[in-house]
Short mmCIF file of C-alpha atoms in Angstrom, two decimals:
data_model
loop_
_atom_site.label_atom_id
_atom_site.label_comp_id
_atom_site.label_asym_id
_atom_site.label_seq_id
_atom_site.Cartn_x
_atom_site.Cartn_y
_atom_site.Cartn_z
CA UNK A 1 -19.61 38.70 -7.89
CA UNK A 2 -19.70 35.32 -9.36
CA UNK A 3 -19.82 36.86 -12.70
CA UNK A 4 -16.56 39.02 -12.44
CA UNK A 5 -14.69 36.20 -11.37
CA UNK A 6 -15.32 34.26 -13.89
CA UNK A 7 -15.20 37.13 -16.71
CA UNK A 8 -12.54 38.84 -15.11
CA UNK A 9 -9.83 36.29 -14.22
CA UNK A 10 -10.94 34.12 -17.26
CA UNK A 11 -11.41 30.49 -15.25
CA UNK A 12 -13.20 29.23 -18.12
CA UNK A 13 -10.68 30.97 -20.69
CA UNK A 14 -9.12 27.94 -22.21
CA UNK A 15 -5.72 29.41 -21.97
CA UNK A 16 -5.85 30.04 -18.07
CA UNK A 17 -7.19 26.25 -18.35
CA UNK A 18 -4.27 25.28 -20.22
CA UNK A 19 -2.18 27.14 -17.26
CA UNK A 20 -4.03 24.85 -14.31
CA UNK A 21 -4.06 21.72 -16.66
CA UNK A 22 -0.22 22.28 -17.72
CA UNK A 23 0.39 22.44 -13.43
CA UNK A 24 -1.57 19.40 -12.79
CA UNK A 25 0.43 17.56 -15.75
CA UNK A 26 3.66 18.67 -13.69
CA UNK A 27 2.24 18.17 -9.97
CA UNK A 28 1.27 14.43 -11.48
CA UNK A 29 4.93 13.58 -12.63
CA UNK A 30 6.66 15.22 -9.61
CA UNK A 31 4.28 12.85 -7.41
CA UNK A 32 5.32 9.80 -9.39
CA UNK A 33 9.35 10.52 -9.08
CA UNK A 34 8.86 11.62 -5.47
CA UNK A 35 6.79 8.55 -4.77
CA UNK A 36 9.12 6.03 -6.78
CA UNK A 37 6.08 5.47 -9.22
CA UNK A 38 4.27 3.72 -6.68
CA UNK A 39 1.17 2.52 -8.78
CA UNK A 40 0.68 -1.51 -9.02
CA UNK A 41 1.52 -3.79 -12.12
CA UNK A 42 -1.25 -6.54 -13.40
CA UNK A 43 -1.53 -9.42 -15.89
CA UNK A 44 -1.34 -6.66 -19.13
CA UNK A 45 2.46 -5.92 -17.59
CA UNK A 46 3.13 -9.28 -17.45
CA UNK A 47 2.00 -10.01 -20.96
CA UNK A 48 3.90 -6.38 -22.01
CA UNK A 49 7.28 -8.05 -21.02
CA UNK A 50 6.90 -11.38 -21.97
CA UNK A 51 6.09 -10.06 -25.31
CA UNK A 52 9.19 -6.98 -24.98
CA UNK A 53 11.56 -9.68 -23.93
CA UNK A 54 10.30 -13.28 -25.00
CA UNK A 55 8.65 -11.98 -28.06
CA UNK A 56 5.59 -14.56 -26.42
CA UNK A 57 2.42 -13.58 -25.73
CA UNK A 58 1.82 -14.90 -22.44
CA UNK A 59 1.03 -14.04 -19.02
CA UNK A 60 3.76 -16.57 -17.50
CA UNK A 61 5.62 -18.72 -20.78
CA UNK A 62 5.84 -21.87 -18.94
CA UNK A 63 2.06 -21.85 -18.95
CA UNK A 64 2.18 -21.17 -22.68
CA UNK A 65 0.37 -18.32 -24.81
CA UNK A 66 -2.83 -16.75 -23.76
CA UNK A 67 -5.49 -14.87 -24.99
CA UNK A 68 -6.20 -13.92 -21.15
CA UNK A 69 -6.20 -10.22 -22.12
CA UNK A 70 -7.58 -8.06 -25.50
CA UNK A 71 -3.76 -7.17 -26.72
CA UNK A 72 -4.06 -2.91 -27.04
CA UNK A 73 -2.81 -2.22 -23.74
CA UNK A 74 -0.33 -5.04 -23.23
CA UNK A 75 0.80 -3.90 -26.87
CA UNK A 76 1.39 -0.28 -25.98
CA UNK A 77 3.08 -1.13 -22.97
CA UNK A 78 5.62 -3.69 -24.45
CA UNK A 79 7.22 -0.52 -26.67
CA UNK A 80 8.14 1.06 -23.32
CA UNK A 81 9.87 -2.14 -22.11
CA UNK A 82 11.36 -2.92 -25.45
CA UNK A 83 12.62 0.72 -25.63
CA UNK A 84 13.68 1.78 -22.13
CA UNK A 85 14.45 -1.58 -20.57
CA UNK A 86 14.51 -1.45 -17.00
CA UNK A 87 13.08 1.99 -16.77
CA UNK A 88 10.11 0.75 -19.23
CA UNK A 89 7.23 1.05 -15.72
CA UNK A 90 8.41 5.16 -15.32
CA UNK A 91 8.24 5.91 -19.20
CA UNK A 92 4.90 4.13 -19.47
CA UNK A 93 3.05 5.81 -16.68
CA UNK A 94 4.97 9.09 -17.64
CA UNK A 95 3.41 8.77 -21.20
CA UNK A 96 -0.11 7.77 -19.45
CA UNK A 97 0.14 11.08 -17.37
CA UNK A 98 0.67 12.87 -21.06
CA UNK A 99 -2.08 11.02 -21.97
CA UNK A 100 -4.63 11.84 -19.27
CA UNK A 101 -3.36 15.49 -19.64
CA UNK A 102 -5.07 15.11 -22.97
CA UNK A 103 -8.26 13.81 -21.96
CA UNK A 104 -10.20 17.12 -20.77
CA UNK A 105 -8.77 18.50 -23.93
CA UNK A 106 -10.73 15.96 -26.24
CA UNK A 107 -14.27 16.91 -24.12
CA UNK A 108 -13.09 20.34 -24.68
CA UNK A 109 -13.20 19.46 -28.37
CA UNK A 110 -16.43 17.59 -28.14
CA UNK A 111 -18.15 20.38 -26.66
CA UNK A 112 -17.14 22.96 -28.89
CA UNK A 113 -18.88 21.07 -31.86
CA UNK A 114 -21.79 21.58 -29.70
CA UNK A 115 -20.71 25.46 -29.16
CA UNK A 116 -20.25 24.75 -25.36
CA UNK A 117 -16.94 24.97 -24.94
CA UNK A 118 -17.03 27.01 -21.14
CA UNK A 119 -18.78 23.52 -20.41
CA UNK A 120 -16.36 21.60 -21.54
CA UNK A 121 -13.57 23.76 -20.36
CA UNK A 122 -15.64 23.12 -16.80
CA UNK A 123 -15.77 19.60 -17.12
CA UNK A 124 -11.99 19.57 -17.80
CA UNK A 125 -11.39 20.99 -14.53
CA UNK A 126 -13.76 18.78 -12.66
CA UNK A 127 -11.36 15.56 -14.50
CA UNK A 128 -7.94 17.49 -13.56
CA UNK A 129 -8.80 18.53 -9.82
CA UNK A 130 -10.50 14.91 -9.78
CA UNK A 131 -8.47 12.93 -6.86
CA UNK A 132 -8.80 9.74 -8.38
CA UNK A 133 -7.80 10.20 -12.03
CA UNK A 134 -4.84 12.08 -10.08
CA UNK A 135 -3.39 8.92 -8.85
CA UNK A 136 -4.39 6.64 -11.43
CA UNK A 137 -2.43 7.46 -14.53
CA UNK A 138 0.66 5.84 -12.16
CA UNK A 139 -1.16 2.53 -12.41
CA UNK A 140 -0.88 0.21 -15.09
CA UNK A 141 -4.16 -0.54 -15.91
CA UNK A 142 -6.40 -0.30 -19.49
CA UNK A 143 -7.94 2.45 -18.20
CA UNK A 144 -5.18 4.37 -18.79
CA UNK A 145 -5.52 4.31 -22.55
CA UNK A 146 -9.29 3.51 -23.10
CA UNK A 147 -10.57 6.61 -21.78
CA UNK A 148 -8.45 8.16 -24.61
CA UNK A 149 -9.39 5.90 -26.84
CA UNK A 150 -13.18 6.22 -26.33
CA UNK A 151 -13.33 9.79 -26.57
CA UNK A 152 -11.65 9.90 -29.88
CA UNK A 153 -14.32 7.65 -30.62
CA UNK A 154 -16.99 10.07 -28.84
CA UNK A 155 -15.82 12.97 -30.96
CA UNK A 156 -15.79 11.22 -33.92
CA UNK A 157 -19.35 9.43 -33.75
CA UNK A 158 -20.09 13.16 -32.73
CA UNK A 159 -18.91 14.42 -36.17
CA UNK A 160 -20.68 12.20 -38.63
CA UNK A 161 -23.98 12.54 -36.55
CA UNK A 162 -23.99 16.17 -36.69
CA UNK A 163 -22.77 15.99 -39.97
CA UNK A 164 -25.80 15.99 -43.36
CA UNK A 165 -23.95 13.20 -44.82
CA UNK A 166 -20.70 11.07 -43.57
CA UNK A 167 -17.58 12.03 -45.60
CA UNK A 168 -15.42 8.86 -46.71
CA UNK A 169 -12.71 10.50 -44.59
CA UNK A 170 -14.90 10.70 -41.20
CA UNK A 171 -16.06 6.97 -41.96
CA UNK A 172 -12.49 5.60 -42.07
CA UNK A 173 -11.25 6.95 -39.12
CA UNK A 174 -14.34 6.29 -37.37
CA UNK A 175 -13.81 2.25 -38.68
CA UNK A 176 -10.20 2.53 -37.11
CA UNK A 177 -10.65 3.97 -34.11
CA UNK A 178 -13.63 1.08 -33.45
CA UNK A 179 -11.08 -1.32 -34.65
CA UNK A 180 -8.68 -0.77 -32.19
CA UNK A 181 -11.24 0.50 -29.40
CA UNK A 182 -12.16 -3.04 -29.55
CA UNK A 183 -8.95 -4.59 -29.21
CA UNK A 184 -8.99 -2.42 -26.01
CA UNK A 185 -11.85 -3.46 -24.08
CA UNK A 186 -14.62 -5.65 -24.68
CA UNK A 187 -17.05 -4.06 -22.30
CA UNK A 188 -17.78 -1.03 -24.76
CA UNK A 189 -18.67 -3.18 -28.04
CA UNK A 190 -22.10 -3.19 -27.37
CA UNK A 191 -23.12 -0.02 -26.75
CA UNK A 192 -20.29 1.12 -29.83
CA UNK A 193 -22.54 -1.26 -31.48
CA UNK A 194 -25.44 -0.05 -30.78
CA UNK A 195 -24.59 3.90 -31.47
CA UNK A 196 -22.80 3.04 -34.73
CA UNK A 197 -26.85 0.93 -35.89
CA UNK A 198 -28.33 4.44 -34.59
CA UNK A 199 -26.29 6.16 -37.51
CA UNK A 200 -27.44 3.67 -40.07
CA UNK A 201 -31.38 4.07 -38.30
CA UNK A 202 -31.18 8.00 -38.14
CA UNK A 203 -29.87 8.07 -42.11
CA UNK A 204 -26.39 9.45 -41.02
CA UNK A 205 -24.87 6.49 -42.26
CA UNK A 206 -25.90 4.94 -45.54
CA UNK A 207 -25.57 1.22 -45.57
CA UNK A 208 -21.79 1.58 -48.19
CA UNK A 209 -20.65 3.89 -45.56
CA UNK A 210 -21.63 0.98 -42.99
CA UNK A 211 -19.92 -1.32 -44.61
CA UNK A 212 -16.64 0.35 -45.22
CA UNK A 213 -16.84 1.15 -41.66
CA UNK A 214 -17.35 -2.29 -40.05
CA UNK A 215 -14.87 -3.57 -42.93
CA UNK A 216 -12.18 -1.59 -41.71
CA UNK A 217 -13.06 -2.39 -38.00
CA UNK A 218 -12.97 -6.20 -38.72
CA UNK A 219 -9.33 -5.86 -40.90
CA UNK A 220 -7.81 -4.59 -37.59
CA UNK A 221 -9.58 -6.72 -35.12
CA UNK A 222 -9.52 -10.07 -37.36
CA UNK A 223 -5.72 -10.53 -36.66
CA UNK A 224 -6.70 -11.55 -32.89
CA UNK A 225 -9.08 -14.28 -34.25
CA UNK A 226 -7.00 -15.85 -36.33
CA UNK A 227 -3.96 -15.73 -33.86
CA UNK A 228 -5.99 -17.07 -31.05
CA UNK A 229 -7.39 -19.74 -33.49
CA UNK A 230 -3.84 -20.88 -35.03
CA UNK A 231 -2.42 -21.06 -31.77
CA UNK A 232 -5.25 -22.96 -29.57
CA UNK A 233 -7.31 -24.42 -32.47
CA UNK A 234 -10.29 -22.33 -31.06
CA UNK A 235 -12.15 -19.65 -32.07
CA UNK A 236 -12.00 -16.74 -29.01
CA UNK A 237 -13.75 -13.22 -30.35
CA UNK A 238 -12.39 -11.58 -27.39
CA UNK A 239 -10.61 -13.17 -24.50
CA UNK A 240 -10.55 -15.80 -22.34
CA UNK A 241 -11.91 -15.22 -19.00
CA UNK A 242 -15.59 -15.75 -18.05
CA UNK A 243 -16.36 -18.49 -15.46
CA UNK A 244 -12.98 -16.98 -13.84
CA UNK A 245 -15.20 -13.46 -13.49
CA UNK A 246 -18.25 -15.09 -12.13
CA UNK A 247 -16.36 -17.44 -10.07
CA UNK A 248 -14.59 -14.37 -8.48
CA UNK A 249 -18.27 -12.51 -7.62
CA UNK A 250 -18.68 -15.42 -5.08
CA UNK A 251 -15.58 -14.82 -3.41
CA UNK A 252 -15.08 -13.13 0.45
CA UNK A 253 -13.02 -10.48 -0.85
CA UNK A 254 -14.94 -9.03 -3.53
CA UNK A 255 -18.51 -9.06 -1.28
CA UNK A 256 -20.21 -7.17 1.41
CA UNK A 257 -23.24 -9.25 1.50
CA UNK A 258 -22.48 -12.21 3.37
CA UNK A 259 -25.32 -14.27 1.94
CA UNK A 260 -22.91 -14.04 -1.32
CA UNK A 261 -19.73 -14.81 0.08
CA UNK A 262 -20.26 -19.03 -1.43
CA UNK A 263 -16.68 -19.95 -2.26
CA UNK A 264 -14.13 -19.73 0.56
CA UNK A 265 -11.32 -17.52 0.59
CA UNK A 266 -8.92 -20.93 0.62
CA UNK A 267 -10.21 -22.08 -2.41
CA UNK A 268 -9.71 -18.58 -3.99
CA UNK A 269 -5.65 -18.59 -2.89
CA UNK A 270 -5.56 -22.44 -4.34
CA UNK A 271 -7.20 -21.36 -7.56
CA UNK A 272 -4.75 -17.66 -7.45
CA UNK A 273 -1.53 -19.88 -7.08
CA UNK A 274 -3.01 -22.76 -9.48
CA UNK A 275 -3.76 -20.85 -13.15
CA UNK A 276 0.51 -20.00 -12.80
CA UNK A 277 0.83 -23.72 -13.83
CA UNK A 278 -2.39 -24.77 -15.49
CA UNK A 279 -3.70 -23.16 -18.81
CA UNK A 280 -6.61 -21.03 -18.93
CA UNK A 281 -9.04 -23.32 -20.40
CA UNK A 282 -7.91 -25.87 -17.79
CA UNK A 283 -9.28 -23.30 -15.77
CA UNK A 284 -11.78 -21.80 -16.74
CA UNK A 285 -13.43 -25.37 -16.45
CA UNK A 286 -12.11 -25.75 -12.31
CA UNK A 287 -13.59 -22.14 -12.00
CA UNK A 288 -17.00 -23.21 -13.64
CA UNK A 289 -17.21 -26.38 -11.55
CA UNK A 290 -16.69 -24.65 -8.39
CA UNK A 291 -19.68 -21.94 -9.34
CA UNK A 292 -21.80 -24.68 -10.43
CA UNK A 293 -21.48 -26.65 -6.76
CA UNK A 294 -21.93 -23.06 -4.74
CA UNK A 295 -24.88 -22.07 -6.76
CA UNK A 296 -27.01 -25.55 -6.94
CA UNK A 297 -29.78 -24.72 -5.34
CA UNK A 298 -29.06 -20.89 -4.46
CA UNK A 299 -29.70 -19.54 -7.87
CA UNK A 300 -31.64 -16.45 -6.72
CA UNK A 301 -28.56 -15.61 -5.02
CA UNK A 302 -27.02 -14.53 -8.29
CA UNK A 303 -29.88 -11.78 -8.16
CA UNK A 304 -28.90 -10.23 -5.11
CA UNK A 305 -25.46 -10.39 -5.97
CA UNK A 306 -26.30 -8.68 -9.60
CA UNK A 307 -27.95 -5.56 -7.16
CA UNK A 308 -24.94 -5.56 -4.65
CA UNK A 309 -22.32 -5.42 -7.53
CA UNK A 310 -24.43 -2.15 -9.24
CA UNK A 311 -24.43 -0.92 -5.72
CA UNK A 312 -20.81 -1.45 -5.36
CA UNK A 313 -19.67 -0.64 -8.39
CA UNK A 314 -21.52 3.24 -8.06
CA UNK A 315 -19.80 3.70 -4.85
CA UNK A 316 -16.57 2.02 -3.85
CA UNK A 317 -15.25 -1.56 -4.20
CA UNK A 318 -15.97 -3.65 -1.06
CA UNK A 319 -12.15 -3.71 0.06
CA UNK A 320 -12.98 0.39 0.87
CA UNK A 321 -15.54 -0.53 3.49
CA UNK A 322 -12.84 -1.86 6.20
CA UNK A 323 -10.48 0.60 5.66
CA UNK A 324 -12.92 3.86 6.70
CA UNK A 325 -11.08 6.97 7.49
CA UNK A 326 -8.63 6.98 4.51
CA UNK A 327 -11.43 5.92 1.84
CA UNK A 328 -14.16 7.75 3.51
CA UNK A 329 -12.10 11.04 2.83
CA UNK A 330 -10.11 9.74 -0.26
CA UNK A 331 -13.20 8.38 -2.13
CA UNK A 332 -16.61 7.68 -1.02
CA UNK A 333 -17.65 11.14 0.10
CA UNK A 334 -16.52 12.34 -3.14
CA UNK A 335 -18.42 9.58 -5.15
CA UNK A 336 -21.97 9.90 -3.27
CA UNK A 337 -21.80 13.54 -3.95
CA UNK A 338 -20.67 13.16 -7.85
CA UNK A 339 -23.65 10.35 -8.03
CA UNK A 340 -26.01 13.12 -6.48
CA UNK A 341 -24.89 15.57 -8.76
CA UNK A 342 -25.15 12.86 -11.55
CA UNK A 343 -28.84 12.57 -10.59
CA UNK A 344 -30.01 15.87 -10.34
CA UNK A 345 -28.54 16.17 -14.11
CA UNK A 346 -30.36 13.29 -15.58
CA UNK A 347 -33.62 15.05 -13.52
CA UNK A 348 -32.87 18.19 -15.43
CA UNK A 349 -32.09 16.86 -19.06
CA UNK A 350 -35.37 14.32 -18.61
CA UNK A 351 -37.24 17.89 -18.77
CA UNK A 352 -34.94 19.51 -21.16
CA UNK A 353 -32.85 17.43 -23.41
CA UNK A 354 -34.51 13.38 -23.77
CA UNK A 355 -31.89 12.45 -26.39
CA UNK A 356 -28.97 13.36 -24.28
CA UNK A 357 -30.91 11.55 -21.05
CA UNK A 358 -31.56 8.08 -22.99
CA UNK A 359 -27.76 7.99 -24.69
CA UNK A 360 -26.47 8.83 -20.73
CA UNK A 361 -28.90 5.69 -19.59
CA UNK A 362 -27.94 3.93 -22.19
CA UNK A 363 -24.25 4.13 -21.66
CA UNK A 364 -24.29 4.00 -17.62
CA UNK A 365 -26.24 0.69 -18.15
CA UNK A 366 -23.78 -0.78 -20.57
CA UNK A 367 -21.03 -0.11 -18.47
CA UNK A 368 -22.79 -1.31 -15.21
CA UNK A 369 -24.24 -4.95 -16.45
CA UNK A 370 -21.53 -6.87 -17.03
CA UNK A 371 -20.15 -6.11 -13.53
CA UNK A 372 -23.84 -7.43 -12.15
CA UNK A 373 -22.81 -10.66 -13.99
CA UNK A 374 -19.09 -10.92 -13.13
CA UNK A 375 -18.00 -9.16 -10.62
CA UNK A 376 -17.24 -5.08 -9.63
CA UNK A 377 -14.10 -5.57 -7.21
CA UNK A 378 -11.83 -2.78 -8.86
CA UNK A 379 -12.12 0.77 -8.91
CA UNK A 380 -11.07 1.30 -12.25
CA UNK A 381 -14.01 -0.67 -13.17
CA UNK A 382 -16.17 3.17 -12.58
CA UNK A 383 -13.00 5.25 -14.01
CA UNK A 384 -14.08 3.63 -16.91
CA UNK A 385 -17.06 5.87 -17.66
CA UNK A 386 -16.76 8.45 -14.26
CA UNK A 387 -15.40 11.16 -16.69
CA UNK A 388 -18.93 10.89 -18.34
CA UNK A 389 -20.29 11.43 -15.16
CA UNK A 390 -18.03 15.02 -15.56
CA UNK A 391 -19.09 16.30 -18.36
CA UNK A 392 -22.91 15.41 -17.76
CA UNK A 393 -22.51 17.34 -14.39
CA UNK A 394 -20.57 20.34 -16.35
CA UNK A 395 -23.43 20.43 -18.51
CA UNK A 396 -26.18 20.60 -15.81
CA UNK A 397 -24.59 23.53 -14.20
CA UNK A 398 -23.57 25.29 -17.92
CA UNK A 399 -26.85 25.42 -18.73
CA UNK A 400 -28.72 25.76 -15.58
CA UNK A 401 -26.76 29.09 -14.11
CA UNK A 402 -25.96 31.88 -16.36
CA UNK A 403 -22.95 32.87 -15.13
CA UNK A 404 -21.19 30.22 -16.21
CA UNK A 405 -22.28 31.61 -19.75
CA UNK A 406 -20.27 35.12 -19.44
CA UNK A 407 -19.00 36.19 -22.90
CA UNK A 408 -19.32 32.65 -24.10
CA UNK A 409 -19.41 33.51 -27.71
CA UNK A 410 -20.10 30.90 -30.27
CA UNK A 411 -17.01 28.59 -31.32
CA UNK A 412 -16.25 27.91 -34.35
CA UNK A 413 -17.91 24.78 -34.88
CA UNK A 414 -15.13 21.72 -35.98
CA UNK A 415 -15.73 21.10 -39.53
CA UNK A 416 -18.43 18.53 -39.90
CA UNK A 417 -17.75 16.68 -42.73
CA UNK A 418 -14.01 16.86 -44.67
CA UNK A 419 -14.30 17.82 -48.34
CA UNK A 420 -14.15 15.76 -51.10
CA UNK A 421 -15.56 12.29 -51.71
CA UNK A 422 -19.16 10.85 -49.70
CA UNK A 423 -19.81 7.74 -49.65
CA UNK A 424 -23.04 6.94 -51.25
#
């Protein structure tokens, strides 16, 4: 029965996915003019029109210039402001529901290198029908463009590994993509790092193909160096915040331990109204004070707090737990089944596919360990790297029952490597 539904009607067909996906893309807009656009602004939107209007880069200009945030995002939102004006918030989070409608189309096309397109077509369902990546494209957070971003990354680390040898072309737009991946978010260079040495170690990648790659990277990252050094005499690789991170872990609001909760929720509102009038360096210094004096003598606390973040982090932000009917429906059901599913597909691939088990280790740890340090208090935090959590699951179930494998004939794999010049 299972089978003629899914040959018959064509579910994983990608032009009946196309249909749903092309609904969704609609449904999502409608929601967003119905609603009035209700998702929330941050310190990137602030930054955006500063830089739209003031042509400043700064979070609030009588503070001065910051380098409080990586500059993709604000960047890409600043066009809509500098274009549209007043209506800048509807045509950014319109062009962010364009851009998540794109998303299961890039696993799609990651897959289908792999000749598993039905399993990518499933996994594009499970992101499209996913309630959370619903609602978030209407808020104007990174998110919104790194999960893009990192799958055209994906896709292309995907083509030069499967690849005999790199083409010049693959390598360049491999080196661009990193370039501005890392302008995006900070909390993916080291595992980019990491994947792009495991091309050099695995001869995918000779070391001139390295080269041109990290050169190209470091031509479109350098310009945030040097601006952040010519306009506060410091070198800053990324961005500012760090003790403002860990300061935050310690915080009421952000905890469900109480053993963690150090640094009152007054001193969190003085320090919340206080960086609008005191530079971020100023600050980061008041935020590392105040850790310093909550943590003398209660190191091992950072421990526990390091295991209640991970915990956090996998299942909903601590805000979730007081507000039970509404996220107990809207989210954490939904999250403890998607981590048991998660599970049971790691169990499968440690019998049947070890590569693809480390790289998903490898990647859930990278994006889980910095929030052990700092601290996990957002949701987008997980959106970061849930959608891996997709097409891990799609996988697991492509592989494991065979009727999700009805007339899947071979793709046509993407073309590998682009003719003309390797570099050697």
């Amino acid at each position: 029965m299972k089978k003629m539904f899914i040959s018959r009607f064509g579910i994983l067909n990608m032009k009946t996915f196309l249909f749903f996906s092309s609904i969704v893309l609609v449904a999502k807009i409608g929601y967003s003019l119905i609603m009035g656009f209700p998702g929330g602004t941050f310190e990137d939107w602030n930054i955006a029109k500063n830089l739209a209007e003031h042509v400043a880069y700064a979070e609030f200009t009588e503070v001065g210039p910051t380098a409080y945030k990586l500059p993709a995002y604000s960047f890409f939102l600043s066009v809509y402001i500098y274009i549209f004006g007043e209506f800048g918030k509807e045509a950014a989070v319109i062009a962010q529901h364009i851009l998540f409608f794109l998303v299961p189309l890039q696993i799609i096309n990651i897959f289908r290198i792999f000749n598993k397109t039905k399993a990518g077509i499933l996994a594009g369902y499970f992101f499209i029908f996913s309630p959370v990546y619903f609602y978030y494209s209407n808020v104007l957070e990174i998110t919104n463009i790194f999960i893009p971003l990192f799958l055209l990354w994906i896709r292309q680390f995907v083509i030069i590994y499967r690849s005999t040898e790199a083409s010049r072309k693959n390598i360049i737009l491999l080196g661009i993509i990193t370039g501005v991946l890392f302008l995006t978010q900070v909390i993916v260079v080291p595992l980019v790092l990491v994947l792009i040495f495991a091309l050099v170690y695995q001869k995918k990648l000779r070391f001139s193909g390295f080269v041109l790659l990290f050169g190209l990277a470091s031509v479109l990252y350098s310009p945030w160096i040097i601006r952040n050094y010519v306009v506060f005499d410091k070198i800053i690789l990324t961005k500012t915040p760090f003790w403002q991170n860990i300061y935050l872990s310690f915080i009421p609001l952000v905890n469900v331990c109480d053993t963690v909760k150090l640094i009152p929720a007054e001193h969190d509102l003085y320090t919340f109204h206080l960086r609008k009038t005191v530079n971020e360096f100023e600050m980061e210094k008041i935020y590392k004070s105040k850790v310093v004096e909550v943590l003398r003598g209660k190191e091992e606390i950072f421990v526990l707090k390091a295991i209640q973040n991970a915990g956090i982090l996998w299942y909903v932000p601590s805000r979730y737990f007081y507000d039970k009917p509404t996220a107990m429906f809207g989210r954490q059901i939904f999250v403890i089944l998607l981590n048991l599913l998660t599970l049971f597909a790691l169990i499968y691939f440690f019998r049947r596919n070890r590569l693809l088990l480390y790289v998903s280790l490898l990647l859930f740890a990278a994006f889980t360990a910095p929030y052990m340090i700092g601290h996990a208090a957002n949701m987008r935090f997980k959106l970061d790297f849930e959608w891996y959590q997709y097409t891990l699951i799609a996988l697991f179930l492509y592989e494991r029952f065979s009727f999700f494998r009805v007339n899947d004939h071979p793709s046509e794999i993407v073309a590998e490597q682009s003719p003309g010049k390797t570099v050697s």
